Coordinates of C-alpha atoms and ligand atoms in Angstrom, one line a residue:
M21 CA -26.8 21.2 39.2
F22 CA -27.9 24.1 37.8
G23 CA -32.0 22.7 38.2
L24 CA -30.7 23.6 41.9
L25 CA -29.6 26.5 41.4
F26 CA -32.4 27.1 39.1
A27 CA -35.5 26.0 41.8
A28 CA -33.8 27.7 44.0
V29 CA -33.7 31.2 42.0
A30 CA -37.1 30.5 41.7
G31 CA -37.5 29.9 44.9
F32 CA -36.5 33.1 46.1
A33 CA -37.9 35.5 43.7
L34 CA -41.3 33.6 44.2
S35 CA -40.8 34.3 47.7
V36 CA -40.1 37.7 47.4
Y37 CA -43.0 38.5 44.0
F38 CA -45.9 36.4 46.5
V39 CA -44.9 37.2 50.3
V40 CA -42.6 40.4 50.7
L41 CA -43.6 42.6 48.0
P42 CA -47.5 41.9 49.7
V43 CA -46.7 42.4 53.2
F44 CA -44.3 45.1 52.7
N45 CA -46.7 47.1 50.7
H46 CA -49.4 45.8 53.1
F47 CA -47.0 47.8 55.8
L48 CA -46.8 50.6 53.7
D49 CA -49.6 51.1 53.3
P50 CA -49.3 54.3 50.8
K51 CA -54.0 54.3 49.8
G52 CA -54.7 54.1 53.7
L53 CA -56.6 50.6 53.8
R54 CA -55.0 49.4 56.4
K55 CA -57.2 51.4 58.7
Y56 CA -60.3 49.0 57.4
P57 CA -61.0 45.6 58.8
S58 CA -60.1 42.8 56.5
F59 CA -62.9 40.0 56.1
A60 CA -59.8 37.6 56.9
T61 CA -57.4 37.2 58.1
F62 CA -54.6 38.0 55.4
A63 CA -57.0 39.7 52.3
G64 CA -55.1 42.7 53.4
F65 CA -52.3 40.9 51.7
S66 CA -53.8 38.5 49.2
D67 CA -56.3 38.7 47.1
L68 CA -57.0 34.3 47.1
P69 CA -58.8 34.6 50.4
Y70 CA -62.0 36.4 48.6
C71 CA -61.1 34.1 46.4
W72 CA -61.7 31.2 48.1
L73 CA -64.2 32.8 49.7
S74 CA -65.5 33.1 45.9
A75 CA -64.8 29.6 45.7
R76 CA -66.5 28.3 48.9
G77 CA -70.0 29.3 47.6
F78 CA -71.8 32.3 49.1
R79 CA -70.2 35.2 49.1
S80 CA -72.7 37.2 49.1
R81 CA -74.3 36.2 52.3
D82 CA -71.2 35.6 54.0
L83 CA -69.9 39.0 53.1
C84 CA -73.5 41.1 54.8
E85 CA -72.9 38.2 57.4
L86 CA -69.4 40.0 57.8
H87 CA -71.1 43.1 57.0
K88 CA -73.4 43.1 60.3
E89 CA -70.2 44.2 62.9
E90 CA -69.0 46.1 60.1
P91 CA -69.5 49.0 57.3
I92 CA -66.5 48.5 55.4
L93 CA -64.5 45.7 54.9
R94 CA -61.6 45.2 53.1
I95 CA -62.2 42.4 50.7
G96 CA -58.6 42.6 48.4
P97 CA -55.0 44.4 49.1
N98 CA -57.1 46.8 47.2
A99 CA -60.5 46.2 46.9
L100 CA -63.1 47.2 49.9
S101 CA -66.6 45.9 50.7
F102 CA -69.6 48.5 51.5
G103 CA -72.7 47.7 53.2
S104 CA -74.7 49.6 53.8
T105 CA -77.8 50.8 51.5
A106 CA -76.2 54.1 51.1
A107 CA -73.1 53.8 49.4
I108 CA -75.7 52.2 46.2
K109 CA -75.8 55.8 44.6
D110 CA -71.9 56.5 45.3
I111 CA -70.9 52.9 43.7
Y112 CA -73.6 52.8 41.1
G113 CA -75.7 55.3 41.0
H114 CA -75.9 57.2 37.9
T115 CA -73.9 60.5 38.6
T116 CA -71.1 58.1 40.2
K117 CA -68.0 58.4 38.5
C118 CA -66.6 54.7 39.6
I119 CA -66.8 52.6 36.4
K120 CA -66.6 49.0 35.7
D121 CA -63.0 47.5 37.4
K122 CA -60.4 45.1 36.9
N123 CA -61.9 42.0 36.1
Y124 CA -64.7 42.8 34.0
E125 CA -61.4 43.3 31.2
I126 CA -60.1 40.4 32.2
L127 CA -62.8 37.6 31.1
S128 CA -63.8 39.8 27.7
G129 CA -63.2 38.1 24.5
S130 CA -61.7 40.0 21.6
H131 CA -64.3 42.6 21.4
T132 CA -66.0 43.7 24.1
H133 CA -70.2 43.9 25.2
L134 CA -72.6 46.0 26.3
I135 CA -71.7 44.1 30.3
D136 CA -67.7 44.4 30.0
A137 CA -67.5 47.9 27.9
I138 CA -65.7 49.9 30.4
D139 CA -64.9 52.9 28.2
K140 CA -68.6 55.4 29.4
Q141 CA -67.9 56.0 25.7
D142 CA -67.7 52.7 23.9
H143 CA -70.3 51.8 26.2
S144 CA -72.9 54.7 25.8
R145 CA -72.3 54.0 21.7
K146 CA -73.0 50.6 22.3
R147 CA -75.8 51.3 25.0
K148 CA -77.9 53.4 22.4
L149 CA -77.5 50.7 19.8
M150 CA -78.7 48.4 22.1
S151 CA -81.9 50.9 23.8
A152 CA -83.6 50.5 20.7
A153 CA -84.0 46.6 20.7
F154 CA -84.8 46.4 24.3
A155 CA -87.4 48.8 24.1
I156 CA -90.6 48.4 25.5
K157 CA -92.7 49.1 22.3
N158 CA -90.3 45.7 20.9
L159 CA -90.2 43.6 23.3
E160 CA -94.8 43.7 23.6
R161 CA -94.0 43.5 19.7
W162 CA -91.7 40.3 20.7
E163 CA -94.2 38.8 23.1
F164 CA -95.7 36.2 20.8
K165 CA -92.3 34.3 21.2
V166 CA -92.0 34.2 25.0
A167 CA -96.1 32.8 24.7
D168 CA -95.3 30.3 22.0
V169 CA -92.4 29.0 23.9
T170 CA -94.9 29.0 27.3
K171 CA -96.8 26.8 25.2
R172 CA -94.7 24.2 24.7
L173 CA -93.3 23.9 28.2
L174 CA -97.6 23.9 29.3
A175 CA -97.5 20.8 26.6
V176 CA -94.1 18.8 28.6
L177 CA -95.9 19.5 32.0
D178 CA -99.0 18.4 31.0
E179 CA -97.3 14.9 30.1
K180 CA -95.7 15.4 33.7
C181 CA -98.6 15.4 35.7
T182 CA -100.0 13.2 38.3
S183 CA -103.1 12.9 39.9
P184 CA -103.7 15.2 42.4
M185 CA -102.5 15.8 46.2
L186 CA -105.4 14.5 49.0
S187 CA -103.6 16.0 50.8
S188 CA -101.7 19.2 51.2
S189 CA -100.1 17.5 54.4
K190 CA -98.5 14.5 53.4
S191 CA -95.2 14.5 51.4
P192 CA -95.7 13.0 47.1
E193 CA -94.7 10.0 46.8
F194 CA -90.6 10.3 44.8
A195 CA -91.9 8.5 41.8
D196 CA -95.4 11.7 40.6
L197 CA -91.9 14.0 41.3
T198 CA -91.5 14.2 37.5
V199 CA -90.4 17.3 36.6
D200 CA -87.3 19.1 38.2
F201 CA -88.5 22.3 37.7
N202 CA -84.9 24.3 38.0
Q203 CA -84.3 22.3 34.8
I204 CA -87.2 22.7 32.2
I205 CA -88.0 26.4 33.7
N206 CA -83.5 26.7 32.6
L207 CA -84.9 25.0 29.2
W208 CA -87.8 27.3 29.1
T209 CA -85.3 30.7 29.2
I210 CA -82.4 29.4 26.8
E211 CA -85.6 28.4 24.1
A212 CA -87.3 31.8 25.3
I213 CA -83.6 34.5 24.7
N214 CA -82.7 32.4 21.8
S215 CA -86.2 33.2 20.2
I216 CA -86.1 36.7 20.8
A217 CA -82.5 37.3 20.4
L218 CA -81.7 35.4 16.7
S219 CA -85.5 33.7 16.1
S220 CA -84.0 30.4 16.7
K221 CA -86.1 27.4 18.4
L222 CA -83.9 24.8 19.8
G223 CA -86.0 22.3 20.8
L224 CA -84.7 21.9 24.4
I225 CA -87.9 21.7 26.1
E226 CA -89.4 18.9 24.3
Q227 CA -86.0 16.9 24.3
G228 CA -85.6 17.9 28.3
T229 CA -82.3 18.1 28.4
D230 CA -79.9 20.3 27.3
E231 CA -77.8 19.5 24.7
V232 CA -77.1 21.9 21.2
T233 CA -74.9 21.7 18.8
A234 CA -71.7 23.7 19.5
E235 CA -69.3 24.9 15.6
R236 CA -65.7 26.1 16.0
I237 CA -64.5 28.8 14.1
D238 CA -63.3 26.4 11.7
G239 CA -66.6 25.6 10.9
T240 CA -66.7 21.9 12.6
V241 CA -69.2 21.0 14.6
Y242 CA -70.1 18.7 18.0
R243 CA -72.6 17.9 20.3
A244 CA -72.3 19.9 23.4
R245 CA -74.6 20.9 27.1
Y246 CA -75.7 24.3 26.7
R247 CA -76.0 25.0 30.4
Q248 CA -74.0 23.2 31.8
S249 CA -71.1 25.1 29.5
Q250 CA -72.4 28.4 30.5
N251 CA -72.5 27.2 34.9
Q252 CA -69.3 25.2 35.0
T253 CA -67.9 29.0 32.5
S254 CA -69.3 30.9 34.9
R255 CA -67.8 28.3 38.0
A256 CA -64.7 28.7 37.0
Q257 CA -63.8 32.3 36.6
A258 CA -66.2 33.9 39.5
A259 CA -63.8 31.4 41.7
F260 CA -60.7 33.0 40.0
V261 CA -61.5 36.4 38.5
W262 CA -60.6 38.2 41.5
A263 CA -57.3 37.7 41.6
Y264 CA -56.3 40.5 38.9
D265 CA -52.7 39.5 38.3
H266 CA -52.7 36.8 39.1
Y267 CA -56.0 35.3 37.1
E268 CA -54.6 33.6 34.7
W269 CA -52.4 31.0 35.7
L270 CA -53.9 30.6 38.1
A271 CA -57.1 29.3 36.2
W272 CA -53.8 27.1 35.1
L273 CA -52.3 26.0 38.1
S274 CA -56.3 24.9 39.3
K275 CA -56.0 22.8 36.3
F276 CA -54.4 19.9 38.4
L277 CA -56.4 19.6 40.9
P278 CA -59.3 16.6 39.3
Y279 CA -62.7 19.1 41.1
W280 CA -61.1 22.0 38.7
R281 CA -60.3 20.0 35.9
R282 CA -63.4 18.5 35.2
V283 CA -65.1 22.2 35.6
W284 CA -62.7 23.8 32.9
K285 CA -63.3 20.6 31.0
E286 CA -67.3 21.1 31.3
A287 CA -67.1 25.0 30.4
K288 CA -64.8 24.5 27.6
P289 CA -67.1 23.8 24.9
W290 CA -70.0 28.2 26.1
N291 CA -68.3 29.9 23.4
D292 CA -68.7 27.5 20.2
V293 CA -72.1 26.5 22.1
I294 CA -73.1 31.0 21.7
Y295 CA -70.9 30.7 17.9
H296 CA -72.6 28.3 16.4
Q297 CA -76.3 30.5 17.6
A298 CA -74.6 33.8 16.1
M299 CA -73.5 31.8 13.1
E300 CA -76.8 29.9 12.4
R301 CA -78.3 33.4 12.9
L302 CA -76.5 34.8 10.0
R303 CA -76.5 31.8 7.6
K304 CA -80.8 32.7 8.1
Y305 CA -79.6 36.6 7.0
Q306 CA -77.2 35.8 4.2
N307 CA -79.9 33.7 2.7
G308 CA -82.4 36.5 2.7
N309 CA -84.8 35.2 5.7
Q310 CA -86.0 38.9 6.8
L311 CA -86.8 38.0 10.3
D312 CA -88.2 40.1 13.4
D313 CA -85.2 39.9 16.6
F314 CA -81.8 41.2 18.3
F315 CA -80.1 40.0 15.9
S316 CA -81.7 42.6 13.4
C317 CA -81.6 45.4 15.4
L318 CA -78.3 45.3 15.3
M319 CA -77.8 44.8 12.1
T320 CA -80.0 47.6 10.8
G321 CA -80.4 51.0 13.0
K322 CA -83.8 52.5 14.2
S323 CA -83.4 54.5 10.5
G324 CA -83.2 51.2 8.2
S325 CA -79.9 51.8 6.9
P326 CA -76.9 49.9 8.3
N327 CA -75.0 49.4 11.7
N328 CA -71.9 48.4 10.1
L329 CA -70.0 45.8 13.3
E330 CA -67.7 43.8 13.0
W331 CA -68.6 40.5 13.1
G332 CA -67.1 40.5 16.4
E333 CA -69.0 42.5 17.9
I334 CA -72.2 41.4 17.1
V335 CA -71.6 38.2 18.0
S336 CA -69.9 39.3 21.4
E337 CA -73.3 41.1 21.8
I338 CA -75.3 37.7 21.2
S339 CA -72.7 36.1 23.6
I340 CA -73.7 38.6 26.4
I341 CA -77.9 38.9 25.4
I342 CA -78.5 34.6 25.4
N343 CA -76.0 34.6 28.4
A344 CA -77.5 36.9 30.9
G345 CA -81.1 37.0 29.4
A346 CA -81.5 33.1 30.8
D347 CA -80.0 31.8 33.7
T348 CA -80.2 34.7 35.0
T349 CA -84.1 34.9 35.2
A350 CA -84.7 31.1 35.1
I351 CA -82.8 31.6 38.5
A352 CA -86.0 34.2 40.0
L353 CA -88.4 32.1 38.9
S354 CA -87.6 28.7 40.1
N355 CA -86.9 30.7 43.4
I356 CA -90.4 32.2 43.1
I357 CA -92.7 29.1 42.4
E358 CA -90.1 27.9 45.8
L359 CA -91.3 30.3 47.6
L360 CA -94.7 30.2 46.2
I361 CA -95.3 26.6 47.1
R362 CA -93.2 27.0 50.9
H363 CA -96.6 30.1 51.2
P364 CA -100.1 28.7 50.3
K365 CA -101.6 32.2 51.7
H366 CA -99.3 34.1 49.5
L367 CA -99.7 31.4 46.6
Q368 CA -103.5 32.0 47.0
R369 CA -104.2 35.2 47.2
L370 CA -102.1 34.9 44.0
R371 CA -104.2 32.4 42.8
A372 CA -107.5 34.4 43.3
E373 CA -106.8 37.3 41.7
I374 CA -104.4 35.2 38.4
D375 CA -108.7 33.6 38.2
E376 CA -110.7 36.9 38.1
T377 CA -108.6 37.9 35.1
L378 CA -108.3 34.9 33.5
E379 CA -111.1 32.7 31.5
V380 CA -111.6 28.9 32.9
E381 CA -109.6 27.4 30.3
E382 CA -107.1 29.8 29.0
A383 CA -103.3 28.0 29.1
V384 CA -101.3 30.9 28.5
A385 CA -101.5 34.2 30.2
P386 CA -101.7 37.1 27.5
Y387 CA -99.4 40.0 28.7
D388 CA -102.0 42.6 28.9
S389 CA -104.4 41.1 30.9
V390 CA -101.9 40.2 33.2
K391 CA -99.5 43.0 33.7
D392 CA -100.9 44.8 36.1
L393 CA -101.7 42.9 38.8
P394 CA -100.6 44.2 41.8
F395 CA -100.1 40.6 43.9
L396 CA -98.3 39.1 41.3
R397 CA -95.6 42.0 40.6
A398 CA -95.7 42.2 44.4
C399 CA -94.2 38.2 44.5
I400 CA -92.1 38.9 41.5
D401 CA -90.6 41.6 43.3
E402 CA -90.5 40.3 46.2
G403 CA -88.2 36.6 45.2
L404 CA -86.0 38.4 43.6
R405 CA -85.8 41.1 46.7
L406 CA -85.1 38.2 48.9
N407 CA -83.4 35.9 46.0
P408 CA -82.0 37.9 44.2
P409 CA -80.6 36.1 40.9
T410 CA -77.0 38.1 40.8
S411 CA -76.1 38.8 44.5
A412 CA -73.1 39.9 45.2
G413 CA -71.5 42.9 44.9
L414 CA -70.5 44.7 41.3
P415 CA -66.6 46.1 41.5
R416 CA -66.8 48.8 40.7
R417 CA -63.2 50.9 40.1
T418 CA -62.9 55.1 41.7
P419 CA -61.7 57.5 39.2
P420 CA -57.9 58.5 40.1
E421 CA -58.7 61.7 41.7
G422 CA -61.0 59.4 44.4
A423 CA -64.2 59.4 45.6
H424 CA -66.2 59.7 48.5
I425 CA -68.9 56.8 49.7
L426 CA -70.4 56.2 52.1
G427 CA -68.5 59.4 53.5
E428 CA -65.2 58.3 53.2
W429 CA -61.9 59.2 51.4
I430 CA -62.1 56.7 48.5
P431 CA -58.4 57.2 47.1
G432 CA -58.2 56.7 42.9
G433 CA -58.1 53.1 42.0
T434 CA -59.7 51.3 44.3
S435 CA -62.7 48.5 43.9
V436 CA -65.0 49.4 45.9
S437 CA -68.1 47.8 45.6
M438 CA -72.0 46.5 47.3
T439 CA -72.9 43.6 47.6
I440 CA -77.1 43.5 46.5
Y441 CA -77.6 40.8 49.0
S442 CA -76.8 42.9 51.7
A443 CA -78.9 46.3 50.0
H444 CA -82.0 43.9 50.3
Q445 CA -81.3 42.5 53.5
D446 CA -81.2 45.8 54.8
P447 CA -84.1 45.7 58.0
I448 CA -84.5 49.5 58.0
I449 CA -85.7 49.4 54.6
F450 CA -86.7 46.1 54.5
P451 CA -88.1 45.2 57.5
N452 CA -88.0 41.1 57.9
P453 CA -85.9 40.8 55.6
E454 CA -85.7 36.9 56.7
E455 CA -89.3 36.4 55.3
F456 CA -91.1 36.2 51.8
Q457 CA -93.7 39.2 52.6
P458 CA -94.9 40.1 49.2
Q459 CA -97.9 42.5 50.9
R460 CA -94.6 45.0 51.5
W461 CA -94.6 45.7 47.8
L462 CA -98.9 46.7 47.8
G463 CA -99.3 50.4 47.6
S464 CA -97.5 53.6 45.9
E465 CA -95.7 55.0 48.7
N466 CA -94.4 51.7 50.5
R467 CA -93.0 50.5 46.9
K468 CA -91.3 54.6 46.4
R469 CA -89.5 54.5 50.1
M470 CA -88.2 50.8 49.2
E471 CA -87.1 51.1 45.6
P472 CA -83.6 53.2 45.3
Y473 CA -82.6 50.2 47.7
Y474 CA -84.3 47.7 45.9
I475 CA -81.3 46.7 43.3
P476 CA -81.7 43.1 42.1
F477 CA -80.9 44.7 38.2
S478 CA -78.2 46.6 39.2
T479 CA -78.6 50.0 39.0
G480 CA -77.9 53.3 37.4
A481 CA -76.4 54.1 34.0
R482 CA -74.8 50.5 33.9
G483 CA -78.4 48.7 35.8
C484 CA -80.0 46.1 33.1
I485 CA -81.3 46.5 30.4
G486 CA -83.1 43.4 30.3
R487 CA -85.6 43.8 33.4
N488 CA -88.7 45.1 31.5
I489 CA -88.0 41.5 29.0
S490 CA -87.5 39.3 32.4
Y491 CA -90.9 40.9 33.7
L492 CA -92.4 40.0 30.5
E493 CA -91.2 36.5 30.6
Q494 CA -91.6 36.1 34.2
I495 CA -95.6 37.4 34.6
V496 CA -96.9 35.5 31.4
V497 CA -95.5 32.1 33.3
V498 CA -95.9 32.7 36.7
A499 CA -99.7 33.5 36.3
S500 CA -99.4 30.8 33.6
L501 CA -98.4 28.2 35.6
V502 CA -100.1 29.6 38.7
H503 CA -103.4 29.5 36.7
R504 CA -103.5 25.7 35.4
Y505 CA -101.2 23.7 38.0
D506 CA -100.8 22.6 41.0
F507 CA -97.5 21.8 42.8
A508 CA -95.1 19.7 45.7
L509 CA -92.0 20.0 46.9
P510 CA -90.6 16.4 48.3
S511 CA -91.5 17.4 51.9
P512 CA -91.2 20.5 53.7
S513 CA -88.0 19.7 55.3
W514 CA -86.0 19.8 51.5
R515 CA -83.8 22.7 50.6
L516 CA -82.6 24.5 47.1
Q517 CA -79.0 23.5 46.4
R518 CA -77.1 27.2 45.7
H519 CA -74.2 27.8 44.9
E520 CA -72.6 31.5 44.3
A521 CA -71.4 32.0 40.6
F522 CA -71.3 35.4 39.0
N523 CA -75.3 34.3 39.8
I524 CA -77.4 32.4 42.6
L525 CA -76.9 28.9 40.3
V526 CA -79.9 26.7 41.8
G527 CA -79.8 22.8 41.7
E528 CA -82.0 19.8 41.0
L529 CA -86.2 21.9 42.0
P530 CA -88.0 18.2 42.2
M531 CA -91.3 18.5 42.3
K532 CA -94.6 17.1 42.4
I533 CA -96.8 18.6 39.6
W534 CA -100.9 18.3 39.2
R535 CA -103.5 19.9 37.0
R536 CA -106.2 22.6 38.7
E537 CA -109.7 21.6 39.5
Q538 CA -110.3 24.9 39.1
R539 CA -115.0 25.0 38.8
S540 CA -114.5 22.7 41.7
E541 CA -112.0 25.1 43.7
A542 CA -114.2 28.2 42.8
Ligands
LIG6 C1 -83.9 38.5 37.1 C2 -83.7 38.6 35.2 C3 -82.0 39.8 35.3 C4 -81.6 40.2 36.5 C5 -81.5 39.6 37.7 C6 -80.2 40.7 36.1 C7 -79.3 41.1 36.4 C8 -78.7 42.1 36.4 C9 -77.4 42.7 36.9 C10 -77.5 42.7 38.5 C11 -76.8 43.4 35.6 C12 -75.6 45.1 35.9 C13 -74.1 43.8 36.0 C14 -72.7 44.6 36.1 O1 -73.0 45.6 36.4 O2 -72.0 43.7 35.5 C15 -77.2 44.0 34.8 C16 -76.4 44.1 33.4 C17 -77.5 43.3 32.3 N1 -78.6 42.8 31.6 FE1 -79.5 41.9 32.8 N2 -80.2 41.3 35.0 C18 -82.0 40.2 34.4 C19 -82.4 39.7 33.1 C20 -81.9 40.0 32.1 C21 -82.1 39.8 30.9 C22 -83.4 39.3 30.1 C23 -81.2 40.1 29.5 C24 -81.6 40.4 28.3 C25 -82.4 40.1 27.6 C26 -80.0 41.5 30.8 C27 -79.2 41.5 29.8 C28 -78.5 42.4 31.0 C29 -77.5 43.8 29.7 C30 -76.9 43.2 28.6 C31 -76.3 43.6 31.2 C32 -75.5 44.8 31.2 C33 -76.2 46.6 30.6 C34 -75.2 47.9 30.5 O3 -74.3 47.2 31.3 O4 -75.7 48.4 30.2 N3 -80.2 40.5 32.1 N4 -78.5 42.6 34.5

């Protein structure tokens, strides 16, 4: 009897909370958002339709399609998505009054890091501290780290080389698809960023798997999967975080479903993977090892005086560098290599440019020799435009007094965003936006015209601090690979699988690879 009464009261309370109140609020419409069309029937009542869209795996592309009809869409009771490049400056530009939205706070740990710090002062303190480490002169000083890891990559790829393809019109034999490029390039970016940030070498490229040691706060260690736990963390959080007020219990509830239970389980080691990397570096520091990396820049300021950060903040900053600094660049590299294979004329032109610069037997491209090659940079930028690794809208919150966005007055405390994907698909700025056309980036006038709307690294005060590292890595590795090898995809109809979590995660990229006969080609 008591149980029945309890169930009835709980049922009533839940239906008031989840149905009556949202419907009431929707019609009361205190912010006047009802005038904007909803992307899905119930998006004005609940954030769940957006969670569903997100879990389906390509929300940025889906929204871009919908924005072809509507410049402003309601994607949640308190959230608007903008589909016009004119909104970029209002939401993300240097003068915007919008701040990062609650999703960053919800996923934040005990200490904020550079990406999830919302408070402007906290962020600018951190940014100042980190910008010394990210300054271009430091990066070029660390080029040898990228070169070392690239040398290791080439050694492994040399082993996987097969005999040259005689005809480019045929598909390779299945047995010749010896490389999963996406896997190996992810291992490469993990090694590169761990070397730059923490002077560590994990041996993953040689091992061919992402298995590493993870460490709990109590010091116990176990084996875990680096990439898998990172990707699954992102997959799970990116599905549920948009329902800000309900994230915790939605995440809890999702674990009753076998698919999500597995995703959360595989995600679990991620914090321990990072913690072990941080602890290993701390132990070296305590043993007096003088190493040149991000960690040393976090410990000591430019003048040589200690920064005196709490250990929790150091771990947090390390986590964001090795998190944001690996998969984004790996995704970009998988995309660009796939695009080049699919566009042999562009590949040929790029190769001619690189061959003119590098000696035939030069293996790792020296950054200084290739950094200004115009077609190489054009290919990389066009890859990032067409398939931005971070494609989705990055939510910002309007200031309490409200803000003008796209000529509309948006009330205070509203979540606003514009997908990077939509910006890059604007046909006025980027004619034939769905085509891979690196030549659009040649010529400084063209570049100047497109750059304000080219935002793979976002823009403004919260734009990517790691873009110079990423360019350095991409330039060195693309030049080295294109110079040394030729590649083939499984077949012309074969397609790369993509799933959008926070970034666009890329599936397997099987390919045949062989050494080029440069002299005979020339
Ligand atoms: C192709 C590669 C990359 C892409 C596409 C990319 C993209 C982005 C984007 C879109 C943001 C804005 C995030 C937001 O507003 O929530 C961002 C911020 C950030 N990125 Fe990157 N990133 C890349 C590489 C890197 C690398 C290599 C590092 C580190 C070594 C890095 C570290 C960061 C950090 C720390 C921030 C936060 C900056 C701030 O708020 O002040 N990223 N990145």
